[in-house]
Amino acid sequence: MKISQKRAFISGLKSTNLSNKEILFLKKYKPWGIILFERNIKSLDQTKKLVQSIKKIFKDQNYPILIDEEGGRVNRLKKIIDTKLHSSKFFGDMYEKDKKKSLLYYKIYIDQISYLLNNLGININTVPVLDIAREKTSKVIGDRSFSKNKKIVNIFGNFTIDQFHKNNIATVIKHIPGHGLGKVDSHYKLPIVKNSNQYLLKNDFLTFKNKNSLFAMTGHLLFKKIDNLNSVTHSQKIIKLIRNKINFKNLIMSDDISMKALPYGIKTNVIKAFTAGCDLVLHCNANLKEMHIVAENSPKLSKFIIKITNKYYKLVSNGESRFN
């Protein structure tokens, strides 16, 4: 299938295998990628079959399959491997005691996760979390952050991207431009940050600066001093800031477009995300009615998306570009 036929959204799936309705949906709307969750993963063999059934539809062995495999609480592969002890904070805390040992352990961890993802056919991991922890950071971030120290977050951010890339796994930095000052869970409510632009550029935004990841995921937050009307995902001002001040030049995807932090219905949330400058929209809950709305309001891929997607194909297929 030609990459230009795809639409600029990523979709979730309901269960451990594709339903007939989902197969029809994928064939008709051709999402840019699919994201898997714990509900989709029962065993090694079952997951491999599910992934292959998706790739078969698109006749593409490197079709983008995403997963949130952070370790710690966010462990979508827990029925296959238990990494609940290996949160980002676990490695960040170890770094403060022994820098060399922590990076060695973390490299071994990434190599093992990458081996499993490659075995399953999953080629994008939505890590690293580059949010800086605070005393009052919402528990939705919590130990998903490497540290309260921005230098440590930055070191682990670069290291994570580099090590996954060496294993032919693409990464998604999140939650750009920084979720650490959010005091509420954006799944349910919009976090409001009142800090100055100057403070944010020197702190929360800094850990995302000049990162080599091909993808970044927005945080659904309102930065009151920058745009007091729109959350990041819906803010042209902040997407421009991400491009120009944080210097992220690759693909920006929204966080889940069905989260309660976004104040509108699915259709408006999707349209406003694209209007603001998001390249891809993410929809996770596998509600087929909502999926149709997302798909019908997602454009075909732009030349820019195709260009960066080609870089992704080169990375995950050991340097071979699938589309020219």
PDB file of C-alpha atoms in Angstrom:
ATOM      1  CA  MET A   1       0.000   0.000   0.000  1.00  0.00           C
ATOM      2  CA  LYS A   2       1.275   3.471  -0.871  1.00  0.00           C
ATOM      3  CA  ILE A   3       2.061   5.552   2.182  1.00  0.00           C
ATOM      4  CA  SER A   4       0.276   8.551   0.645  1.00  0.00           C
ATOM      5  CA  GLN A   5      -3.053   6.689   0.901  1.00  0.00           C
ATOM      6  CA  LYS A   6      -2.898   6.652   4.705  1.00  0.00           C
ATOM      7  CA  ARG A   7      -4.691   9.095   6.978  1.00  0.00           C
ATOM      8  CA  ALA A   8      -2.974  11.060   9.744  1.00  0.00           C
ATOM      9  CA  PHE A   9      -4.323   9.240  12.792  1.00  0.00           C
ATOM     10  CA  ILE A  10      -3.375   6.367  15.090  1.00  0.00           C
ATOM     11  CA  SER A  11      -6.033   4.014  16.388  1.00  0.00           C
ATOM     12  CA  GLY A  12      -6.493   1.532  19.217  1.00  0.00           C
ATOM     13  CA  LEU A  13      -8.105  -1.919  18.992  1.00  0.00           C
ATOM     14  CA  LYS A  14     -10.696  -3.540  21.230  1.00  0.00           C
ATOM     15  CA  SER A  15      -9.314  -6.970  22.002  1.00  0.00           C
ATOM     16  CA  THR A  16      -6.684  -9.660  21.419  1.00  0.00           C
ATOM     17  CA  ASN A  17      -7.616 -10.191  17.783  1.00  0.00           C
ATOM     18  CA  LEU A  18      -9.094  -8.076  15.002  1.00  0.00           C
ATOM     19  CA  SER A  19     -12.880  -8.061  14.711  1.00  0.00           C
ATOM     20  CA  ASN A  20     -14.500  -8.067  11.262  1.00  0.00           C
ATOM     21  CA  LYS A  21     -15.618  -4.466  11.811  1.00  0.00           C
ATOM     22  CA  GLU A  22     -12.073  -3.428  12.686  1.00  0.00           C
ATOM     23  CA  ILE A  23     -10.696  -5.142   9.569  1.00  0.00           C
ATOM     24  CA  LEU A  24     -13.189  -3.233   7.419  1.00  0.00           C
ATOM     25  CA  PHE A  25     -12.324  -0.013   9.247  1.00  0.00           C
ATOM     26  CA  LEU A  26      -8.563  -0.451   8.707  1.00  0.00           C
ATOM     27  CA  LYS A  27      -9.021  -1.279   5.023  1.00  0.00           C
ATOM     28  CA  LYS A  28     -11.301   1.707   4.450  1.00  0.00           C
ATOM     29  CA  TYR A  29      -9.571   4.455   6.455  1.00  0.00           C
ATOM     30  CA  LYS A  30      -5.917   3.293   6.492  1.00  0.00           C
ATOM     31  CA  PRO A  31      -4.650   4.836   9.751  1.00  0.00           C
ATOM     32  CA  TRP A  32      -0.999   5.878   9.895  1.00  0.00           C
ATOM     33  CA  GLY A  33      -0.453   3.414  12.758  1.00  0.00           C
ATOM     34  CA  ILE A  34      -2.010   1.241  15.481  1.00  0.00           C
ATOM     35  CA  ILE A  35      -1.368   1.466  19.236  1.00  0.00           C
ATOM     36  CA  LEU A  36      -1.601  -1.610  21.470  1.00  0.00           C
ATOM     37  CA  PHE A  37      -2.615  -1.736  25.135  1.00  0.00           C
ATOM     38  CA  GLU A  38      -2.749  -4.360  27.863  1.00  0.00           C
ATOM     39  CA  ARG A  39      -6.236  -5.372  26.682  1.00  0.00           C
ATOM     40  CA  ASN A  40      -4.688  -6.445  23.348  1.00  0.00           C
ATOM     41  CA  ILE A  41      -1.911  -8.572  24.832  1.00  0.00           C
ATOM     42  CA  LYS A  42      -2.513 -12.020  26.317  1.00  0.00           C
ATOM     43  CA  SER A  43       0.572 -14.010  25.319  1.00  0.00           C
ATOM     44  CA  LEU A  44       3.630 -13.938  23.081  1.00  0.00           C
ATOM     45  CA  ASP A  45       2.080 -16.040  20.295  1.00  0.00           C
ATOM     46  CA  GLN A  46      -1.272 -14.275  20.393  1.00  0.00           C
ATOM     47  CA  THR A  47       0.373 -10.825  20.195  1.00  0.00           C
ATOM     48  CA  LYS A  48       2.582 -11.879  17.276  1.00  0.00           C
ATOM     49  CA  LYS A  49      -0.510 -13.133  15.430  1.00  0.00           C
ATOM     50  CA  LEU A  50      -2.384  -9.901  16.119  1.00  0.00           C
ATOM     51  CA  VAL A  51       0.528  -7.775  14.900  1.00  0.00           C
ATOM     52  CA  GLN A  52       0.948  -9.916  11.761  1.00  0.00           C
ATOM     53  CA  SER A  53      -2.779  -9.711  10.998  1.00  0.00           C
ATOM     54  CA  ILE A  54      -2.523  -5.891  11.068  1.00  0.00           C
ATOM     55  CA  LYS A  55       0.597  -5.830   8.895  1.00  0.00           C
ATOM     56  CA  LYS A  56      -0.994  -8.248   6.426  1.00  0.00           C
ATOM     57  CA  ILE A  57      -3.857  -5.808   5.794  1.00  0.00           C
ATOM     58  CA  PHE A  58      -1.371  -3.115   4.808  1.00  0.00           C
ATOM     59  CA  LYS A  59       1.086  -5.503   3.107  1.00  0.00           C
ATOM     60  CA  ASP A  60       3.817  -3.831   5.154  1.00  0.00           C
ATOM     61  CA  GLN A  61       6.126  -5.646   7.583  1.00  0.00           C
ATOM     62  CA  ASN A  62       7.223  -2.315   9.065  1.00  0.00           C
ATOM     63  CA  TYR A  63       3.745  -0.808   9.454  1.00  0.00           C
ATOM     64  CA  PRO A  64       3.841   1.398  12.589  1.00  0.00           C
ATOM     65  CA  ILE A  65       2.732  -0.510  15.698  1.00  0.00           C
ATOM     66  CA  LEU A  66       3.051   1.539  18.891  1.00  0.00           C
ATOM     67  CA  ILE A  67       3.038   0.595  22.558  1.00  0.00           C
ATOM     68  CA  ASP A  68       3.490   2.371  25.923  1.00  0.00           C
ATOM     69  CA  GLU A  69       6.132   0.138  27.455  1.00  0.00           C
ATOM     70  CA  GLU A  70       7.701   2.465  30.024  1.00  0.00           C
ATOM     71  CA  GLY A  71       8.287  -0.064  32.811  1.00  0.00           C
ATOM     72  CA  GLY A  72       6.956   0.548  36.309  1.00  0.00           C
ATOM     73  CA  ARG A  73       3.201   1.215  36.360  1.00  0.00           C
ATOM     74  CA  VAL A  74       2.969   1.579  32.588  1.00  0.00           C
ATOM     75  CA  ASN A  75       3.729  -2.004  31.595  1.00  0.00           C
ATOM     76  CA  ARG A  76       1.466  -3.068  28.715  1.00  0.00           C
ATOM     77  CA  LEU A  77       3.410  -6.320  28.300  1.00  0.00           C
ATOM     78  CA  LYS A  78       2.899  -7.435  31.911  1.00  0.00           C
ATOM     79  CA  LYS A  79       1.313 -10.750  30.845  1.00  0.00           C
ATOM     80  CA  ILE A  80       4.573 -11.536  29.026  1.00  0.00           C
ATOM     81  CA  ILE A  81       7.200  -9.741  31.144  1.00  0.00           C
ATOM     82  CA  ASP A  82       6.963  -8.082  34.560  1.00  0.00           C
ATOM     83  CA  THR A  83       8.825  -4.757  34.719  1.00  0.00           C
ATOM     84  CA  LYS A  84       6.871  -3.122  37.552  1.00  0.00           C
ATOM     85  CA  LEU A  85      10.089  -2.517  39.532  1.00  0.00           C
ATOM     86  CA  HIS A  86      11.817  -0.832  36.586  1.00  0.00           C
ATOM     87  CA  SER A  87      10.156   2.565  36.542  1.00  0.00           C
ATOM     88  CA  SER A  88      11.974   5.601  35.153  1.00  0.00           C
ATOM     89  CA  LYS A  89      12.379   6.835  38.742  1.00  0.00           C
ATOM     90  CA  PHE A  90      14.094   3.537  39.655  1.00  0.00           C
ATOM     91  CA  PHE A  91      16.864   4.244  37.139  1.00  0.00           C
ATOM     92  CA  GLY A  92      16.963   7.982  37.919  1.00  0.00           C
ATOM     93  CA  ASP A  93      17.413   7.278  41.645  1.00  0.00           C
ATOM     94  CA  MET A  94      20.162   4.747  40.865  1.00  0.00           C
ATOM     95  CA  TYR A  95      21.954   7.381  38.753  1.00  0.00           C
ATOM     96  CA  GLU A  96      22.272   9.696  41.764  1.00  0.00           C
ATOM     97  CA  LYS A  97      24.130   6.940  43.641  1.00  0.00           C
ATOM     98  CA  ASP A  98      26.173   5.424  40.797  1.00  0.00           C
ATOM     99  CA  LYS A  99      26.049   7.013  37.318  1.00  0.00           C
ATOM    100  CA  LYS A 100      27.982   4.316  35.483  1.00  0.00           C
ATOM    101  CA  LYS A 101      26.065   1.414  37.029  1.00  0.00           C
ATOM    102  CA  SER A 102      22.651   3.009  36.393  1.00  0.00           C
ATOM    103  CA  LEU A 103      23.303   3.591  32.683  1.00  0.00           C
ATOM    104  CA  LEU A 104      24.706   0.071  32.301  1.00  0.00           C
ATOM    105  CA  TYR A 105      21.616  -1.439  33.980  1.00  0.00           C
ATOM    106  CA  TYR A 106      19.342   0.796  31.940  1.00  0.00           C
ATOM    107  CA  LYS A 107      21.051  -0.233  28.702  1.00  0.00           C
ATOM    108  CA  ILE A 108      20.541  -3.920  29.581  1.00  0.00           C
ATOM    109  CA  TYR A 109      16.884  -3.163  30.355  1.00  0.00           C
ATOM    110  CA  ILE A 110      16.363  -1.356  27.022  1.00  0.00           C
ATOM    111  CA  ASP A 111      18.097  -4.148  25.107  1.00  0.00           C
ATOM    112  CA  GLN A 112      15.771  -6.745  26.669  1.00  0.00           C
ATOM    113  CA  ILE A 113      12.622  -4.701  25.997  1.00  0.00           C
ATOM    114  CA  SER A 114      13.791  -4.010  22.432  1.00  0.00           C
ATOM    115  CA  TYR A 115      14.445  -7.709  21.837  1.00  0.00           C
ATOM    116  CA  LEU A 116      10.902  -8.514  22.954  1.00  0.00           C
ATOM    117  CA  LEU A 117       9.337  -5.688  20.900  1.00  0.00           C
ATOM    118  CA  ASN A 118      11.257  -6.757  17.792  1.00  0.00           C
ATOM    119  CA  ASN A 119      10.166 -10.339  18.375  1.00  0.00           C
ATOM    120  CA  LEU A 120       6.530  -9.238  18.602  1.00  0.00           C
ATOM    121  CA  GLY A 121       6.798  -6.961  15.559  1.00  0.00           C
ATOM    122  CA  ILE A 122       6.206  -3.769  17.563  1.00  0.00           C
ATOM    123  CA  ASN A 123       8.414  -0.968  16.245  1.00  0.00           C
ATOM    124  CA  ILE A 124       7.587   2.240  18.189  1.00  0.00           C
ATOM    125  CA  ASN A 125       7.806   2.616  21.955  1.00  0.00           C
ATOM    126  CA  THR A 126       6.247   5.784  23.402  1.00  0.00           C
ATOM    127  CA  VAL A 127       9.217   6.622  25.621  1.00  0.00           C
ATOM    128  CA  PRO A 128      10.997   8.493  27.131  1.00  0.00           C
ATOM    129  CA  VAL A 129       8.835  10.481  29.560  1.00  0.00           C
ATOM    130  CA  LEU A 130      10.748  13.770  29.808  1.00  0.00           C
ATOM    131  CA  ASP A 131       8.506  15.435  32.383  1.00  0.00           C
ATOM    132  CA  ILE A 132      10.344  16.821  35.427  1.00  0.00           C
ATOM    133  CA  ALA A 133       8.891  15.539  38.699  1.00  0.00           C
ATOM    134  CA  ARG A 134       7.792  17.968  41.428  1.00  0.00           C
ATOM    135  CA  GLU A 135       6.514  17.546  44.987  1.00  0.00           C
ATOM    136  CA  LYS A 136       2.986  18.251  43.750  1.00  0.00           C
ATOM    137  CA  THR A 137       3.176  16.605  40.321  1.00  0.00           C
ATOM    138  CA  SER A 138       0.014  14.625  39.579  1.00  0.00           C
ATOM    139  CA  LYS A 139       0.349  10.917  40.306  1.00  0.00           C
ATOM    140  CA  VAL A 140      -0.481  10.322  36.622  1.00  0.00           C
ATOM    141  CA  ILE A 141       3.215  11.181  36.074  1.00  0.00           C
ATOM    142  CA  GLY A 142       4.802  10.335  39.461  1.00  0.00           C
ATOM    143  CA  ASP A 143       7.466   7.626  39.099  1.00  0.00           C
ATOM    144  CA  ARG A 144       7.133   7.755  35.313  1.00  0.00           C
ATOM    145  CA  SER A 145       9.527  10.721  35.538  1.00  0.00           C
ATOM    146  CA  PHE A 146      13.231   9.963  35.818  1.00  0.00           C
ATOM    147  CA  SER A 147      13.914  12.726  38.319  1.00  0.00           C
ATOM    148  CA  LYS A 148      13.194  16.122  39.840  1.00  0.00           C
ATOM    149  CA  ASN A 149      16.596  17.106  38.442  1.00  0.00           C
ATOM    150  CA  LYS A 150      16.316  18.425  34.872  1.00  0.00           C
ATOM    151  CA  LYS A 151      19.915  17.405  34.058  1.00  0.00           C
ATOM    152  CA  ILE A 152      19.197  13.778  34.957  1.00  0.00           C
ATOM    153  CA  VAL A 153      15.957  13.789  32.929  1.00  0.00           C
ATOM    154  CA  ASN A 154      17.891  15.208  29.980  1.00  0.00           C
ATOM    155  CA  ILE A 155      20.672  12.596  30.207  1.00  0.00           C
ATOM    156  CA  PHE A 156      18.200   9.712  30.363  1.00  0.00           C
ATOM    157  CA  GLY A 157      16.130  11.232  27.571  1.00  0.00           C
ATOM    158  CA  ASN A 158      19.039  11.276  25.123  1.00  0.00           C
ATOM    159  CA  PHE A 159      20.259   7.858  26.283  1.00  0.00           C
ATOM    160  CA  THR A 160      16.801   6.261  25.892  1.00  0.00           C
ATOM    161  CA  ILE A 161      16.324   7.529  22.342  1.00  0.00           C
ATOM    162  CA  ASP A 162      19.837   6.524  21.324  1.00  0.00           C
ATOM    163  CA  GLN A 163      19.620   2.984  22.751  1.00  0.00           C
ATOM    164  CA  PHE A 164      16.190   2.212  21.286  1.00  0.00           C
ATOM    165  CA  HIS A 165      17.347   3.545  17.903  1.00  0.00           C
ATOM    166  CA  LYS A 166      20.349   1.191  18.029  1.00  0.00           C
ATOM    167  CA  ASN A 167      17.809  -1.619  18.429  1.00  0.00           C
ATOM    168  CA  ASN A 168      15.703  -0.379  15.449  1.00  0.00           C
ATOM    169  CA  ILE A 169      12.874   0.845  17.687  1.00  0.00           C
ATOM    170  CA  ALA A 170      11.530   4.380  17.181  1.00  0.00           C
ATOM    171  CA  THR A 171      10.659   6.537  20.194  1.00  0.00           C
ATOM    172  CA  VAL A 172       8.022   9.119  21.163  1.00  0.00           C
ATOM    173  CA  ILE A 173       9.139  11.806  23.628  1.00  0.00           C
ATOM    174  CA  LYS A 174       6.343  12.839  25.955  1.00  0.00           C
ATOM    175  CA  HIS A 175       4.517  14.803  27.158  1.00  0.00           C
ATOM    176  CA  ILE A 176       5.825  17.761  25.154  1.00  0.00           C
ATOM    177  CA  PRO A 177       6.429  20.527  26.212  1.00  0.00           C
ATOM    178  CA  GLY A 178       6.299  19.176  29.814  1.00  0.00           C
ATOM    179  CA  HIS A 179       3.678  17.713  32.174  1.00  0.00           C
ATOM    180  CA  GLY A 180       5.606  17.913  35.465  1.00  0.00           C
ATOM    181  CA  LEU A 181       3.885  21.071  36.738  1.00  0.00           C
ATOM    182  CA  GLY A 182       0.419  19.592  36.138  1.00  0.00           C
ATOM    183  CA  LYS A 183      -1.328  18.949  39.459  1.00  0.00           C
ATOM    184  CA  VAL A 184      -4.335  17.050  38.080  1.00  0.00           C
ATOM    185  CA  ASP A 185      -4.702  13.972  35.871  1.00  0.00           C
ATOM    186  CA  SER A 186      -5.311  15.082  32.278  1.00  0.00           C
ATOM    187  CA  HIS A 187      -7.292  11.888  31.628  1.00  0.00           C
ATOM    188  CA  TYR A 188     -10.056  13.522  33.676  1.00  0.00           C
ATOM    189  CA  LYS A 189      -9.359  17.247  33.974  1.00  0.00           C
ATOM    190  CA  LEU A 190      -7.307  19.969  32.285  1.00  0.00           C
ATOM    191  CA  PRO A 191      -4.104  20.807  34.237  1.00  0.00           C
ATOM    192  CA  ILE A 192      -3.399  24.558  34.354  1.00  0.00           C
ATOM    193  CA  VAL A 193       0.198  25.814  34.633  1.00  0.00           C
ATOM    194  CA  LYS A 194       0.759  29.455  35.624  1.00  0.00           C
ATOM    195  CA  ASN A 195       4.566  29.646  35.465  1.00  0.00           C
ATOM    196  CA  SER A 196       6.224  32.213  33.204  1.00  0.00           C
ATOM    197  CA  ASN A 197       7.467  31.446  29.711  1.00  0.00           C
ATOM    198  CA  GLN A 198      11.008  32.284  30.877  1.00  0.00           C
ATOM    199  CA  TYR A 199      10.843  29.767  33.744  1.00  0.00           C
ATOM    200  CA  LEU A 200       9.386  27.053  31.497  1.00  0.00           C
ATOM    201  CA  LEU A 201      12.055  27.482  28.806  1.00  0.00           C
ATOM    202  CA  LYS A 202      14.798  27.061  31.444  1.00  0.00           C
ATOM    203  CA  ASN A 203      13.149  24.076  33.128  1.00  0.00           C
ATOM    204  CA  ASP A 204      10.226  21.958  31.897  1.00  0.00           C
ATOM    205  CA  PHE A 205      10.666  22.761  28.218  1.00  0.00           C
ATOM    206  CA  LEU A 206      14.451  22.319  28.390  1.00  0.00           C
ATOM    207  CA  THR A 207      14.380  18.515  28.733  1.00  0.00           C
ATOM    208  CA  PHE A 208      12.628  18.261  25.345  1.00  0.00           C
ATOM    209  CA  LYS A 209      15.062  20.561  23.534  1.00  0.00           C
ATOM    210  CA  ASN A 210      17.012  19.250  20.505  1.00  0.00           C
ATOM    211  CA  LYS A 211      15.920  15.651  21.011  1.00  0.00           C
ATOM    212  CA  ASN A 212      16.663  13.179  18.220  1.00  0.00           C
ATOM    213  CA  SER A 213      13.357  11.305  18.464  1.00  0.00           C
ATOM    214  CA  LEU A 214      11.273  10.989  15.280  1.00  0.00           C
ATOM    215  CA  PHE A 215       8.059  11.495  17.273  1.00  0.00           C
ATOM    216  CA  ALA A 216       6.766  13.603  20.145  1.00  0.00           C
ATOM    217  CA  MET A 217       3.436  13.369  21.992  1.00  0.00           C
ATOM    218  CA  THR A 218       1.693  16.487  23.308  1.00  0.00           C
ATOM    219  CA  GLY A 219       0.545  16.872  26.882  1.00  0.00           C
ATOM    220  CA  HIS A 220      -3.023  18.091  27.364  1.00  0.00           C
ATOM    221  CA  LEU A 221      -2.150  21.085  29.571  1.00  0.00           C
ATOM    222  CA  LEU A 222      -2.997  24.782  29.600  1.00  0.00           C
ATOM    223  CA  PHE A 223       0.058  27.050  29.920  1.00  0.00           C
ATOM    224  CA  LYS A 224      -1.756  30.188  31.025  1.00  0.00           C
ATOM    225  CA  LYS A 225       1.064  32.683  30.379  1.00  0.00           C
ATOM    226  CA  ILE A 226       1.546  31.453  26.791  1.00  0.00           C
ATOM    227  CA  ASP A 227      -1.996  30.636  25.628  1.00  0.00           C
ATOM    228  CA  ASN A 228      -4.723  31.167  28.203  1.00  0.00           C
ATOM    229  CA  LEU A 229      -7.454  29.739  25.952  1.00  0.00           C
ATOM    230  CA  ASN A 230      -6.101  26.510  24.439  1.00  0.00           C
ATOM    231  CA  SER A 231      -4.393  23.399  25.750  1.00  0.00           C
ATOM    232  CA  VAL A 232      -1.094  22.444  24.087  1.00  0.00           C
ATOM    233  CA  THR A 233      -2.825  20.040  21.678  1.00  0.00           C
ATOM    234  CA  HIS A 234      -5.113  22.824  20.436  1.00  0.00           C
ATOM    235  CA  SER A 235      -2.654  25.732  20.617  1.00  0.00           C
ATOM    236  CA  GLN A 236      -0.989  27.128  17.498  1.00  0.00           C
ATOM    237  CA  LYS A 237       1.177  29.314  19.781  1.00  0.00           C
ATOM    238  CA  ILE A 238       2.562  26.359  21.718  1.00  0.00           C
ATOM    239  CA  ILE A 239       3.033  24.108  18.681  1.00  0.00           C
ATOM    240  CA  LYS A 240       5.059  26.975  17.123  1.00  0.00           C
ATOM    241  CA  LEU A 241       7.041  27.246  20.371  1.00  0.00           C
ATOM    242  CA  ILE A 242       7.737  23.487  20.214  1.00  0.00           C
ATOM    243  CA  ARG A 243       9.014  23.938  16.658  1.00  0.00           C
ATOM    244  CA  ASN A 244      10.997  27.158  17.134  1.00  0.00           C
ATOM    245  CA  LYS A 245      12.137  27.334  20.779  1.00  0.00           C
ATOM    246  CA  ILE A 246      12.291  23.644  21.732  1.00  0.00           C
ATOM    247  CA  ASN A 247      13.526  22.876  18.216  1.00  0.00           C
ATOM    248  CA  PHE A 248      11.534  19.695  17.629  1.00  0.00           C
ATOM    249  CA  LYS A 249      11.472  19.203  13.856  1.00  0.00           C
ATOM    250  CA  ASN A 250       9.858  15.779  13.455  1.00  0.00           C
ATOM    251  CA  LEU A 251       6.295  14.462  13.849  1.00  0.00           C
ATOM    252  CA  ILE A 252       4.067  15.757  16.643  1.00  0.00           C
ATOM    253  CA  MET A 253       1.188  13.497  17.668  1.00  0.00           C
ATOM    254  CA  SER A 254      -1.543  14.380  20.106  1.00  0.00           C
ATOM    255  CA  ASP A 255      -2.008  12.508  23.343  1.00  0.00           C
ATOM    256  CA  ASP A 256      -5.256  10.520  23.340  1.00  0.00           C
ATOM    257  CA  ILE A 257      -7.848  12.785  21.731  1.00  0.00           C
ATOM    258  CA  SER A 258     -10.653  11.301  23.859  1.00  0.00           C
ATOM    259  CA  MET A 259      -9.156  12.389  27.210  1.00  0.00           C
ATOM    260  CA  LYS A 260     -11.372  14.581  29.409  1.00  0.00           C
ATOM    261  CA  ALA A 261      -8.791  17.401  29.569  1.00  0.00           C
ATOM    262  CA  LEU A 262      -9.941  18.380  26.069  1.00  0.00           C
ATOM    263  CA  PRO A 263     -13.199  20.295  26.379  1.00  0.00           C
ATOM    264  CA  TYR A 264     -14.962  19.488  23.115  1.00  0.00           C
ATOM    265  CA  GLY A 265     -16.499  16.497  21.378  1.00  0.00           C
ATOM    266  CA  ILE A 266     -14.299  14.072  19.431  1.00  0.00           C
ATOM    267  CA  LYS A 267     -14.823  15.767  16.062  1.00  0.00           C
ATOM    268  CA  THR A 268     -13.899  19.247  17.306  1.00  0.00           C
ATOM    269  CA  ASN A 269     -10.975  17.890  19.333  1.00  0.00           C
ATOM    270  CA  VAL A 270      -9.574  16.259  16.186  1.00  0.00           C
ATOM    271  CA  ILE A 271     -10.078  19.272  13.918  1.00  0.00           C
ATOM    272  CA  LYS A 272      -8.578  21.706  16.458  1.00  0.00           C
ATOM    273  CA  ALA A 273      -5.521  19.446  16.964  1.00  0.00           C
ATOM    274  CA  PHE A 274      -4.759  19.442  13.228  1.00  0.00           C
ATOM    275  CA  THR A 275      -5.460  23.190  12.942  1.00  0.00           C
ATOM    276  CA  ALA A 276      -3.024  23.881  15.795  1.00  0.00           C
ATOM    277  CA  GLY A 277      -0.259  22.005  13.975  1.00  0.00           C
ATOM    278  CA  CYS A 278      -0.329  18.431  15.265  1.00  0.00           C
ATOM    279  CA  ASP A 279       0.766  16.070  12.479  1.00  0.00           C
ATOM    280  CA  LEU A 280      -0.969  12.938  13.802  1.00  0.00           C
ATOM    281  CA  VAL A 281      -3.941  12.437  16.100  1.00  0.00           C
ATOM    282  CA  LEU A 282      -3.976   9.571  18.601  1.00  0.00           C
ATOM    283  CA  HIS A 283      -7.227   7.810  19.573  1.00  0.00           C
ATOM    284  CA  CYS A 284      -6.903   4.973  22.075  1.00  0.00           C
ATOM    285  CA  ASN A 285     -10.195   3.626  23.468  1.00  0.00           C
ATOM    286  CA  ALA A 286     -11.209   1.485  20.448  1.00  0.00           C
ATOM    287  CA  ASN A 287     -14.756   2.861  20.464  1.00  0.00           C
ATOM    288  CA  LEU A 288     -15.677   2.177  16.830  1.00  0.00           C
ATOM    289  CA  LYS A 289     -18.170   5.030  16.620  1.00  0.00           C
ATOM    290  CA  GLU A 290     -15.512   7.492  17.798  1.00  0.00           C
ATOM    291  CA  MET A 291     -12.909   5.871  15.520  1.00  0.00           C
ATOM    292  CA  HIS A 292     -15.070   6.649  12.489  1.00  0.00           C
ATOM    293  CA  ILE A 293     -15.336  10.303  13.561  1.00  0.00           C
ATOM    294  CA  VAL A 294     -11.553  10.538  14.029  1.00  0.00           C
ATOM    295  CA  ALA A 295     -10.895   8.874  10.661  1.00  0.00           C
ATOM    296  CA  GLU A 296     -13.364  11.008   8.730  1.00  0.00           C
ATOM    297  CA  ASN A 297     -11.824  14.199  10.112  1.00  0.00           C
ATOM    298  CA  SER A 298      -8.188  13.182   9.606  1.00  0.00           C
ATOM    299  CA  PRO A 299      -6.468  14.327   6.393  1.00  0.00           C
ATOM    300  CA  LYS A 300      -4.316  12.223   4.096  1.00  0.00           C
ATOM    301  CA  LEU A 301      -0.598  12.416   4.859  1.00  0.00           C
ATOM    302  CA  SER A 302       1.225  15.614   3.967  1.00  0.00           C
ATOM    303  CA  LYS A 303       4.632  15.633   2.233  1.00  0.00           C
ATOM    304  CA  PHE A 304       6.211  16.476   5.591  1.00  0.00           C
ATOM    305  CA  ILE A 305       4.612  13.457   7.324  1.00  0.00           C
ATOM    306  CA  ILE A 306       5.696  11.204   4.438  1.00  0.00           C
ATOM    307  CA  LYS A 307       9.261  12.570   4.665  1.00  0.00           C
ATOM    308  CA  ILE A 308       9.579  11.825   8.410  1.00  0.00           C
ATOM    309  CA  THR A 309       7.756   8.498   8.049  1.00  0.00           C
ATOM    310  CA  ASN A 310      10.421   7.507   5.524  1.00  0.00           C
ATOM    311  CA  LYS A 311      13.048   8.208   8.191  1.00  0.00           C
ATOM    312  CA  TYR A 312      11.080   5.920  10.503  1.00  0.00           C
ATOM    313  CA  TYR A 313      11.108   3.132   7.887  1.00  0.00           C
ATOM    314  CA  LYS A 314      14.868   3.468   7.473  1.00  0.00           C
ATOM    315  CA  LEU A 315      15.356   3.230  11.233  1.00  0.00           C
ATOM    316  CA  VAL A 316      13.174   0.174  11.879  1.00  0.00           C
ATOM    317  CA  SER A 317      14.168  -1.748   8.761  1.00  0.00           C
ATOM    318  CA  ASN A 318      17.921  -1.428   9.303  1.00  0.00           C
ATOM    319  CA  GLY A 319      18.459   1.379   6.864  1.00  0.00           C
ATOM    320  CA  GLU A 320      16.162   0.285   4.033  1.00  0.00           C
ATOM    321  CA  SER A 321      13.576   2.834   2.932  1.00  0.00           C
ATOM    322  CA  ARG A 322      10.303   1.203   2.014  1.00  0.00           C
ATOM    323  CA  PHE A 323       8.903   4.273   0.276  1.00  0.00           C
ATOM    324  CA  ASN A 324      10.629   6.647  -2.094  1.00  0.00           C
TER     325      ASN A 324
END
